[in-house]
Structure formats: structure tokens, C-alpha cells
GROMACS .gro file of C-alpha atoms in nm:
model
  187
    1ILE     CA    1 -19.681  11.713  19.201
    2SER     CA    2 -19.385  11.706  18.966
    3LYS     CA    3 -19.024  11.761  19.057
    4ILE     CA    4 -18.741  11.867  18.838
    5ILE     CA    5 -18.407  11.716  18.916
    6VAL     CA    6 -18.094  11.867  18.764
    7LEU     CA    7 -17.790  11.642  18.750
    8LYS     CA    8 -17.451  11.789  18.670
    9GLN     CA    9 -17.166  11.558  18.593
   10GLY     CA   10 -16.812  11.692  18.568
   11GLY     CA   11 -16.588  11.560  18.289
   12ALA     CA   12 -16.246  11.416  18.342
   13SER     CA   13 -15.961  11.660  18.355
   14PRO     CA   14 -15.765  11.669  18.030
   15THR     CA   15 -15.442  11.464  18.038
   16LEU     CA   16 -15.142  11.425  17.811
   17ALA     CA   17 -14.838  11.213  17.899
   18VAL     CA   18 -14.561  11.053  17.694
   19THR     CA   19 -14.340  10.753  17.766
   20PRO     CA   20 -14.042  10.763  17.750
   21GLY     CA   21 -13.961  11.132  17.773
   22SER     CA   22 -13.641  11.094  17.570
   23ALA     CA   23 -13.477  10.838  17.347
   24PRO     CA   24 -13.109  10.782  17.275
   25VAL     CA   25 -13.066  10.642  16.923
   26SER     CA   26 -12.773  10.505  16.724
   27PRO     CA   27 -12.597  10.694  16.443
   28ALA     CA   28 -12.773  10.476  16.181
   29SER     CA   29 -13.105  10.589  16.035
   30GLY     CA   30 -13.413  10.432  16.189
   31THR     CA   31 -13.738  10.480  16.375
   32THR     CA   32 -13.847  10.484  16.737
   33THR     CA   33 -14.191  10.506  16.896
   34PHE     CA   34 -14.337  10.675  17.200
   35THR     CA   35 -14.651  10.576  17.388
   36ILE     CA   36 -14.901  10.858  17.443
   37SER     CA   37 -15.155  10.850  17.724
   38SER     CA   38 -15.424  11.113  17.669
   39ASN     CA   39 -15.798  11.173  17.684
   40ILE     CA   40 -15.783  11.467  17.439
   41ASP     CA   41 -15.683  11.516  17.079
   42TRP     CA   42 -15.312  11.601  17.063
   43SER     CA   43 -15.076  11.730  16.798
   44VAL     CA   44 -14.702  11.712  16.738
   45VAL     CA   45 -14.454  11.979  16.625
   46GLU     CA   46 -14.083  11.943  16.546
   47SER     CA   47 -13.844  12.162  16.352
   48SER     CA   48 -13.539  11.944  16.296
   49ASP     CA   49 -13.399  11.882  15.949
   50TRP     CA   50 -13.285  11.527  16.034
   51LEU     CA   51 -13.602  11.372  16.173
   52THR     CA   52 -13.978  11.362  16.127
   53ALA     CA   53 -14.239  11.296  16.394
   54ALA     CA   54 -14.588  11.172  16.308
   55LYS     CA   55 -14.898  11.083  16.506
   56THR     CA   56 -14.952  10.718  16.414
   57ASP     CA   57 -15.274  10.683  16.614
   58ALA     CA   58 -15.423  10.823  16.937
   59THR     CA   59 -15.166  10.642  17.151
   60THR     CA   60 -14.852  10.627  16.934
   61LEU     CA   61 -14.596  10.880  16.810
   62THR     CA   62 -14.347  10.750  16.552
   63VAL     CA   63 -14.017  10.929  16.494
   64SER     CA   64 -13.803  10.855  16.188
   65TYR     CA   65 -13.446  10.987  16.183
   66ASP     CA   66 -13.167  11.014  15.927
   67GLU     CA   67 -12.817  10.872  15.962
   68ASN     CA   68 -12.577  11.090  16.160
   69THR     CA   69 -12.256  11.099  15.956
   70SER     CA   70 -12.089  11.349  16.190
   71GLU     CA   71 -11.874  11.225  16.477
   72ASN     CA   72 -12.070  11.461  16.706
   73SER     CA   73 -12.394  11.361  16.874
   74ARG     CA   74 -12.703  11.572  16.805
   75THR     CA   75 -13.030  11.642  16.985
   76ALA     CA   76 -13.376  11.737  16.860
   77GLY     CA   77 -13.687  11.842  17.050
   78ILE     CA   78 -14.043  11.733  16.972
   79THR     CA   79 -14.341  11.905  17.133
   80LEU     CA   80 -14.678  11.740  17.199
   81SER     CA   81 -14.966  11.972  17.282
   82GLY     CA   82 -15.341  11.976  17.327
   83THR     CA   83 -15.619  12.192  17.469
   84GLY     CA   84 -15.615  12.235  17.846
   85VAL     CA   85 -15.285  12.053  17.911
   86VAL     CA   86 -14.922  12.143  17.962
   87SER     CA   87 -14.721  12.068  17.647
   88GLN     CA   88 -14.487  11.770  17.666
   89LEU     CA   89 -14.129  11.792  17.532
   90ILE     CA   90 -13.955  11.481  17.399
   91SER     CA   91 -13.580  11.471  17.333
   92ILE     CA   92 -13.414  11.254  17.069
   93ILE     CA   93 -13.040  11.219  17.126
   94GLN     CA   94 -12.855  11.063  16.833
   95GLU     CA   95 -12.502  10.933  16.886
   96GLY     CA   96 -12.222  11.054  16.660
   97ALA     CA   97 -12.084  10.829  16.389
   98ILE     CA   98 -11.787  10.615  16.473
   99PRO     CA   99 -11.491  10.719  16.262
  100SER     CA  100 -11.358  10.454  16.026
  101ALA     CA  101 -11.019  10.623  16.007
  102PHE     CA  102 -10.789  10.752  16.272
  103GLN     CA  103 -10.528  11.019  16.237
  104HIS     CA  104 -10.240  11.078  16.472
  105ILE     CA  105 -10.228  11.448  16.559
  106SER     CA  106  -9.867  11.499  16.457
  107GLU     CA  107  -9.856  11.257  16.163
  108ASN     CA  108 -10.003  11.227  15.817
  109GLN     CA  109 -10.020  10.851  15.863
  110LYS     CA  110 -10.374  10.732  15.793
  111ILE     CA  111 -10.514  10.414  15.944
  112ASN     CA  112 -10.847  10.280  15.822
  113VAL     CA  113 -11.071  10.021  15.988
  114TYR     CA  114 -11.352   9.857  15.793
  115PRO     CA  115 -11.624   9.751  15.804
  116ASN     CA  116 -11.735   9.946  16.107
  117PRO     CA  117 -11.960   9.813  16.257
  118VAL     CA  118 -11.812   9.464  16.208
  119SER     CA  119 -11.988   9.127  16.229
  120THR     CA  120 -11.697   8.884  16.200
  121ILE     CA  121 -11.381   9.008  16.025
  122ALA     CA  122 -11.243   9.363  16.030
  123TRP     CA  123 -10.953   9.490  15.823
  124ILE     CA  124 -10.704   9.754  15.929
  125THR     CA  125 -10.514   9.922  15.648
  126TYR     CA  126 -10.210  10.145  15.691
  127ASP     CA  127  -9.887  10.245  15.522
  128LYS     CA  128  -9.675   9.936  15.467
  129GLY     CA  129  -9.434   9.866  15.750
  130THR     CA  130  -9.576  10.114  15.999
  131VAL     CA  131  -9.788   9.920  16.253
  132GLU     CA  132  -9.596   9.719  16.513
  133LEU     CA  133  -9.873   9.644  16.764
  134ILE     CA  134 -10.255   9.628  16.751
  135GLU     CA  135 -10.453   9.593  17.074
  136ILE     CA  136 -10.828   9.556  17.127
  137TYR     CA  137 -10.981   9.669  17.456
  138GLU     CA  138 -11.326   9.649  17.614
  139LEU     CA  139 -11.461   9.985  17.733
  140SER     CA  140 -11.377   9.875  18.087
  141GLY     CA  141 -11.010   9.885  17.984
  142ARG     CA  142 -10.959   9.507  17.979
  143LEU     CA  143 -10.726   9.393  17.701
  144ILE     CA  144 -10.906   9.146  17.472
  145ASN     CA  145 -10.642   9.077  17.206
  146SER     CA  146 -10.290   9.184  17.121
  147LEU     CA  147 -10.136   9.135  16.775
  148LYS     CA  148  -9.762   9.195  16.730
  149ASN     CA  149  -9.564   9.226  16.408
  150THR     CA  150  -9.882   9.219  16.203
  151ASN     CA  151  -9.739   9.385  15.893
  152LYS     CA  152  -9.887   9.208  15.591
  153ASN     CA  153  -9.828   9.455  15.310
  154GLY     CA  154 -10.015   9.732  15.490
  155GLU     CA  155 -10.322   9.543  15.608
  156THR     CA  156 -10.421   9.323  15.898
  157GLU     CA  157 -10.727   9.103  15.945
  158ILE     CA  158 -10.886   9.089  16.291
  159ASP     CA  159 -11.142   8.824  16.385
  160PHE     CA  160 -11.428   8.968  16.596
  161SER     CA  161 -11.654   8.660  16.567
  162GLY     CA  162 -11.587   8.544  16.924
  163LEU     CA  163 -11.657   8.882  17.083
  164LYS     CA  164 -11.985   9.007  17.227
  165SER     CA  165 -12.175   9.288  17.057
  166GLY     CA  166 -12.064   9.631  17.173
  167LEU     CA  167 -11.809   9.909  17.143
  168TYR     CA  168 -11.435   9.831  17.149
  169ILE     CA  169 -11.125  10.049  17.154
  170LEU     CA  170 -10.840   9.983  16.911
  171ARG     CA  171 -10.489  10.092  17.003
  172LEU     CA  172 -10.218  10.080  16.739
  173ILE     CA  173  -9.851  10.158  16.784
  174ASP     CA  174  -9.639  10.233  16.478
  175ASN     CA  175  -9.270  10.164  16.417
  176GLU     CA  176  -9.180  10.510  16.555
  177GLY     CA  177  -9.363  10.455  16.884
  178ASN     CA  178  -9.663  10.678  16.799
  179MET     CA  179  -9.996  10.562  16.940
  180TYR     CA  180 -10.326  10.574  16.750
  181LEU     CA  181 -10.666  10.521  16.915
  182GLY     CA  182 -10.998  10.446  16.750
  183LYS     CA  183 -11.335  10.283  16.811
  184ILE     CA  184 -11.500   9.987  16.643
  185VAL     CA  185 -11.847   9.843  16.699
  186LYS     CA  186 -11.916   9.468  16.699
  187ASP     CA  187 -12.268   9.384  16.573
   0.00000   0.00000   0.00000
């Protein structure tokens, strides 16, 4: 007597997941990667003019992005898809550039801060005789440094070497009492 045995084995359900689901990035050009967990072949589509997304291997998506020279942040969407799965959307949020010059709304007085970002020494340039007070604040609002009567022929040197990396607020007051605010990043 012979018997026929039929064995049916079900395959795994198709899966596609991405980690993280979004990435905030700095204004500078660069790259970031995403980890893909999938048991199917997947593809990537994006339509932004400031970034490119490429499948590096079966488990890695690499995104390269251009410098954002605008002061406004920008966002791009990247879609991962494959057969039998729900498409996954990734968001890239790029911060806006930090302005290197500030302008008082009612004045034509221009104040420049460079380099920005700064590693050790930053320079502030302005019309000769106009800046009476320069203050540096942490984002929490805590005053870090205050420089009075800094007029040195229209430029002032500020030492950032003792400060931690991060974003700082500069507040300048001119000889007419006008206030100027700006941001500077410490590397």
C-alpha cells in the first residue's frame, strides 16, 4: 500500500518597516541613513530637488541632502514600497540657515557676525560708533556674557572657546537704543 502525503507550508507575510520614520537634519549638506526591516524587495521614490535617496543594500537607505541657504526650514517626503505591503513614508526636515547678518526693522544699520557657526572667535562688524552693548544668551534665556562700550572701529571680537556647543542668541543695543537680535551656533 502506498500513501501520498501533501504538505502545504505557508510563507511569511510580507513586511516593510523603516527606522526612524523621520530625520531632522542641519542646514549644512550631508547624509543620513535609515534602517530597513523587510523580507521583500523594496524600492524608494522621492521627488525633491534638494535631496537624493538611494537603496544602499537590503537593509539600508541613504539620503544625501544639499545645504539649505534659506532661513526657512524645509521638508521632503520619501516613499518606500514593495509588493504586498503598505508603503512607508519617511520625512526629512532640514533646519533653515542661521543668518549671518541682522537688520533692525526700522534701520538700515547692518550688523554682521562671522564665522557662523563659530569654533573659538567670532567677529561682529557694524557701522563705527553704533554698538553700545553686546549680550550673549543661552536659549534658556540665561545671560552668558555682556560686553559694554565695545566700539573698536566698527568691529568686536567675541571669544566662544569656553562655551558648550549649541545655539546662542546675540542681543546688540546701538547708541540710539535700538535692539538687534540674532543667532550664532558654537561648534
